[in-house]
Coordinates of C-alpha atoms and ligand atoms in Angstrom, one line a residue:
M571 CA 25.5 -0.7 67.1
A572 CA 22.1 -1.9 68.0
C573 CA 20.3 1.1 66.6
S574 CA 22.0 1.4 63.6
K575 CA 21.3 -1.9 62.8
V576 CA 17.8 -2.2 62.8
S577 CA 17.2 1.2 61.1
K578 CA 18.8 -0.5 58.2
S579 CA 16.6 -3.5 58.0
S580 CA 13.7 -1.0 59.0
L581 CA 14.7 0.7 55.9
I582 CA 15.3 -2.3 54.0
L583 CA 11.7 -4.0 54.6
L584 CA 10.0 -0.7 53.7
S585 CA 11.7 -0.3 50.4
L586 CA 10.6 -3.6 49.1
I587 CA 7.1 -3.5 51.0
S588 CA 7.1 -0.1 48.6
F589 CA 8.6 -1.4 45.8
C590 CA 5.6 -4.5 45.8
L591 CA 3.4 -1.8 46.0
L592 CA 3.9 0.0 43.2
A593 CA 4.3 -3.3 41.1
F594 CA 0.7 -4.1 42.3
I595 CA -1.0 -1.0 41.4
G596 CA 0.7 -0.5 38.2
C597 CA 0.0 -4.5 37.9
T598 CA -3.9 -3.6 38.1
S599 CA -4.2 -0.3 36.2
G600 CA -2.9 -2.2 33.6
K601 CA -5.3 -5.0 34.0
E602 CA -8.5 -2.0 34.0
S603 CA -7.0 0.3 30.7
T604 CA -6.5 -2.7 28.0
P605 CA -9.6 -4.4 27.8
S606 CA -11.6 -0.3 28.9
A607 CA -10.0 1.6 26.0
K608 CA -10.9 -1.5 23.2
Q609 CA -14.2 -2.1 24.2
N610 CA -16.1 0.2 21.9
L611 CA -15.1 -0.8 18.9
P612 CA -15.5 -4.4 17.3
N613 CA -11.8 -5.2 16.5
A614 CA -10.1 -2.3 16.9
G615 CA -6.5 -2.4 17.4
S616 CA -5.7 -4.3 14.4
G617 CA -4.5 -0.9 12.8
T618 CA -1.2 -1.3 15.0
K619 CA -0.2 -5.1 13.8
K620 CA 1.6 -5.1 10.2
P621 CA -0.9 -5.5 7.5
D622 CA -0.8 -8.6 5.1
R623 CA -0.5 -6.3 2.1
E624 CA 0.5 -2.7 1.5
I625 CA 1.3 -1.0 -1.9
I626 CA 3.4 2.1 -1.7
C627 CA 2.1 5.5 -3.7
R628 CA 4.5 7.5 -5.7
K629 CA 4.3 11.3 -5.9
A630 CA 2.7 12.7 -9.6
P631 CA 6.0 13.8 -11.4
S632 CA 3.4 15.8 -13.4
A633 CA -0.6 16.4 -13.4
I634 CA -2.9 13.6 -14.4
E635 CA -5.7 14.2 -16.7
V636 CA -8.7 12.6 -15.7
D637 CA -9.6 11.3 -18.9
G638 CA -10.1 7.3 -18.9
I639 CA -6.9 7.6 -20.6
I640 CA -4.0 5.5 -18.9
E641 CA -1.3 8.9 -20.1
N642 CA 2.6 8.4 -19.9
T643 CA 2.7 10.1 -15.8
W644 CA 1.3 6.7 -15.2
Q645 CA 4.5 4.7 -15.6
A646 CA 6.2 6.4 -12.6
A647 CA 3.3 4.5 -10.3
E648 CA 4.2 0.9 -9.2
T649 CA 1.6 -1.3 -9.5
M650 CA -0.3 -4.3 -9.0
R651 CA -2.2 -7.0 -10.2
L652 CA -5.5 -7.9 -9.5
D653 CA -6.3 -10.5 -12.1
D654 CA -9.7 -12.9 -12.2
S655 CA -9.0 -16.6 -10.5
A656 CA -12.3 -17.4 -11.6
D657 CA -12.6 -20.6 -13.2
I658 CA -13.6 -19.5 -16.3
P659 CA -12.4 -18.7 -20.4
D660 CA -10.4 -15.7 -20.5
P661 CA -10.9 -14.4 -16.9
N662 CA -10.2 -10.8 -16.8
R663 CA -7.1 -9.2 -15.8
V664 CA -7.0 -6.4 -13.7
K665 CA -3.7 -4.1 -13.6
I666 CA -4.0 -0.7 -11.1
Y667 CA -2.0 1.6 -10.8
T668 CA -1.7 4.8 -7.6
L669 CA -0.2 8.2 -7.3
W670 CA -0.2 11.1 -4.9
D671 CA -0.3 15.3 -5.2
E672 CA -1.4 17.8 -2.8
N673 CA -4.9 18.0 -4.0
Y674 CA -5.6 14.7 -4.9
L675 CA -4.7 9.9 -3.9
Y676 CA -5.4 9.2 -8.6
V677 CA -6.1 5.4 -8.9
A678 CA -6.3 4.0 -12.3
Y679 CA -7.3 0.5 -13.5
E680 CA -6.6 -1.1 -16.6
V681 CA -9.1 -4.3 -17.2
T682 CA -8.4 -6.6 -20.2
D683 CA -12.0 -8.3 -20.8
R684 CA -13.0 -9.7 -24.0
Y685 CA -17.3 -9.0 -23.7
L686 CA -17.9 -5.9 -21.9
V687 CA -21.5 -5.5 -20.3
G688 CA -22.8 -2.3 -18.9
F689 CA -26.4 -1.2 -18.3
Q690 CA -26.7 1.6 -15.3
T691 CA -26.9 5.0 -15.9
E692 CA -28.2 6.7 -13.1
R693 CA -26.2 7.6 -10.3
D694 CA -26.4 5.7 -6.6
H695 CA -28.0 2.5 -8.9
K696 CA -28.6 -0.7 -6.6
A697 CA -27.3 -2.9 -9.5
L698 CA -24.3 -0.8 -10.7
Y699 CA -22.1 -3.2 -9.3
K700 CA -23.5 -6.1 -11.7
D701 CA -21.9 -4.4 -14.4
D702 CA -18.6 -4.0 -15.7
M703 CA -17.1 -2.2 -13.2
I704 CA -14.2 -1.7 -10.0
E705 CA -14.2 -0.2 -6.7
V706 CA -12.1 1.8 -4.6
L707 CA -13.0 1.1 -0.5
L708 CA -11.1 2.9 2.0
D709 CA -10.3 3.6 5.7
P710 CA -8.8 7.0 6.2
R711 CA -8.3 6.7 9.8
R712 CA -7.1 2.8 9.9
D713 CA -9.4 2.0 12.9
A714 CA -9.6 -1.5 11.0
T715 CA -13.3 -2.1 12.2
D716 CA -15.7 -4.6 11.0
L717 CA -18.0 -1.5 10.7
W718 CA -18.4 0.8 7.9
L719 CA -18.2 4.0 10.4
E720 CA -18.0 7.7 8.4
D721 CA -14.3 7.5 7.5
D722 CA -14.8 5.1 5.3
I723 CA -15.6 5.3 1.6
V724 CA -16.2 2.9 -1.0
Y725 CA -16.2 4.2 -5.0
H726 CA -18.2 1.8 -7.7
V727 CA -17.6 3.2 -11.0
N728 CA -18.9 1.1 -14.1
I729 CA -18.2 0.9 -17.8
L730 CA -20.1 3.9 -18.2
G731 CA -17.8 6.0 -15.9
Q732 CA -21.4 5.9 -13.4
V733 CA -20.3 6.2 -9.7
K734 CA -22.1 4.7 -7.0
D735 CA -20.3 6.4 -4.3
D736 CA -20.8 5.6 -0.4
R737 CA -20.1 6.8 3.1
G738 CA -19.9 5.0 6.2
S739 CA -21.7 6.3 9.9
P740 CA -21.2 6.2 13.7
E741 CA -23.4 3.0 13.6
G742 CA -21.6 1.5 10.6
R743 CA -24.5 1.9 8.3
S744 CA -23.3 2.5 4.5
D745 CA -25.4 6.1 2.9
A746 CA -25.5 5.8 -0.8
T747 CA -27.0 9.4 -0.5
W748 CA -23.9 11.1 0.5
Q749 CA -21.6 12.9 -2.7
S750 CA -18.1 12.6 -3.3
D751 CA -16.8 15.4 -4.9
A752 CA -14.0 12.4 -6.3
S753 CA -13.6 13.1 -10.4
F754 CA -14.1 9.6 -12.5
A755 CA -13.7 8.7 -16.0
V756 CA -13.7 5.5 -17.9
I757 CA -12.9 4.4 -21.9
Y758 CA -13.8 0.9 -23.3
D759 CA -12.5 -0.4 -26.5
G760 CA -15.2 -2.8 -28.1
T761 CA -18.8 -3.2 -28.5
L762 CA -21.5 -3.1 -25.6
N763 CA -23.8 -5.7 -24.9
D764 CA -23.0 -7.2 -27.9
S765 CA -21.4 -11.1 -27.3
T766 CA -21.6 -12.0 -31.1
D767 CA -17.7 -10.5 -31.0
L768 CA -14.7 -10.3 -28.7
D769 CA -13.2 -7.3 -26.8
Q770 CA -10.6 -5.8 -25.3
G771 CA -11.4 -3.8 -22.4
F772 CA -11.5 -0.7 -20.4
S773 CA -9.9 2.0 -18.2
V774 CA -10.8 3.8 -15.4
E775 CA -9.1 6.5 -13.3
L776 CA -10.2 8.7 -10.0
A777 CA -8.9 11.7 -8.6
V778 CA -10.4 11.8 -5.2
P779 CA -9.7 15.1 -3.2
W780 CA -7.8 14.7 0.4
S781 CA -10.5 17.1 1.5
E782 CA -12.8 14.3 1.3
I783 CA -10.7 11.4 2.6
G784 CA -10.1 14.3 5.6
K785 CA -5.7 14.1 5.7
K786 CA -3.1 16.0 4.7
P787 CA -0.9 14.4 2.2
M788 CA 2.3 14.1 3.0
P789 CA 5.5 11.6 2.5
G790 CA 5.0 8.4 5.3
E791 CA 0.8 8.9 5.1
T792 CA -1.1 5.8 5.0
L793 CA -4.4 4.5 4.5
G794 CA -6.5 1.5 4.8
I795 CA -7.4 0.3 1.4
N796 CA -9.0 -2.5 -0.4
F797 CA -9.3 -2.8 -4.6
A798 CA -12.3 -4.5 -5.9
A799 CA -13.2 -5.4 -9.4
G800 CA -16.2 -7.1 -10.5
D801 CA -17.1 -8.6 -14.6
A802 CA -20.4 -9.4 -16.0
E803 CA -20.7 -12.1 -18.1
G804 CA -24.7 -12.3 -19.3
A805 CA -26.0 -13.8 -15.9
D806 CA -22.9 -14.7 -13.9
E807 CA -21.5 -11.6 -12.9
H808 CA -18.5 -11.8 -10.5
L809 CA -16.8 -9.8 -7.8
W810 CA -13.2 -10.2 -6.2
D811 CA -11.3 -7.9 -4.4
W812 CA -7.5 -7.4 -2.8
C813 CA -7.5 -8.0 0.8
G814 CA -10.3 -11.1 0.5
A815 CA -12.8 -9.1 2.4
R816 CA -16.5 -10.5 3.0
P817 CA -18.5 -8.1 2.6
F818 CA -16.1 -5.7 0.7
R819 CA -16.9 -3.0 3.1
Q820 CA -15.1 -4.7 6.3
P821 CA -11.5 -2.6 6.9
S822 CA -10.0 -5.1 9.6
V823 CA -8.6 -7.0 6.6
Y824 CA -7.4 -3.6 4.4
G825 CA -4.1 -3.3 3.9
V826 CA -2.6 0.1 3.7
L827 CA -1.2 2.6 0.8
E828 CA 1.3 4.2 2.0
L829 CA 2.7 8.1 0.5
E830 CA 5.8 8.0 -0.8
Ligands
CA994 CA1 -5.8 10.4 -18.3
CA995 CA1 -17.2 -8.0 -18.9
CA996 CA1 -12.9 3.2 9.3
CA997 CA1 -23.6 8.3 -3.6

């Protein structure tokens, strides 16, 4: 009887020791793995938190012709506003459309702008952002870093249909010598660089190949994204964006585009 009592207590004691030991090992390894997984990427992991901004990108019901004209097919898109909130007379009003198909991510901008201004006709010109223009910024991997990494792409398109396209690098440097395979087209309604009359505005269409984005498009797929626009009013040009990124090449605060 005594013998059996001792072995029962020993068994209970052994189980308790094993349990504590396992729990201790579990805690220790957990403490070690979390920071080491994150330490190489600034602000890594933000991509997993629920984004503040989301846009649904519907599938294009038919082909989009990239000619600057917002055709009927675009009416299938979920749209959003990116109006200028600057305290100026007649600030620009901006409406953004997105669609996708097997080959391209499509983005269109419809801009109401009373004074049309544009000068840069050279690709990748440093001053292109000073013209009336739009920007689309992508973080395809959604690693949501503060650095502009090799997956990250920005397309600036000015009112003349000229482009400044940059891609990031593993060191976080933006490289304007990188050239996109995307198609761009702009049309405007008004008189360019003439402030003596009032203009109507301009519209922009972009088709970005999925091969450039590096993703296979399918419903539920997501990208980190930001949209921006710029208005040149004489010397008083200014820019604004969807996500409040400063600089705009800051994927850590980007919203999410989800393919439907
Ligand atoms: Ca079109
Ligand atoms: Ca303008
Ligand atoms: Ca990225
Ligand atoms: Ca370029």
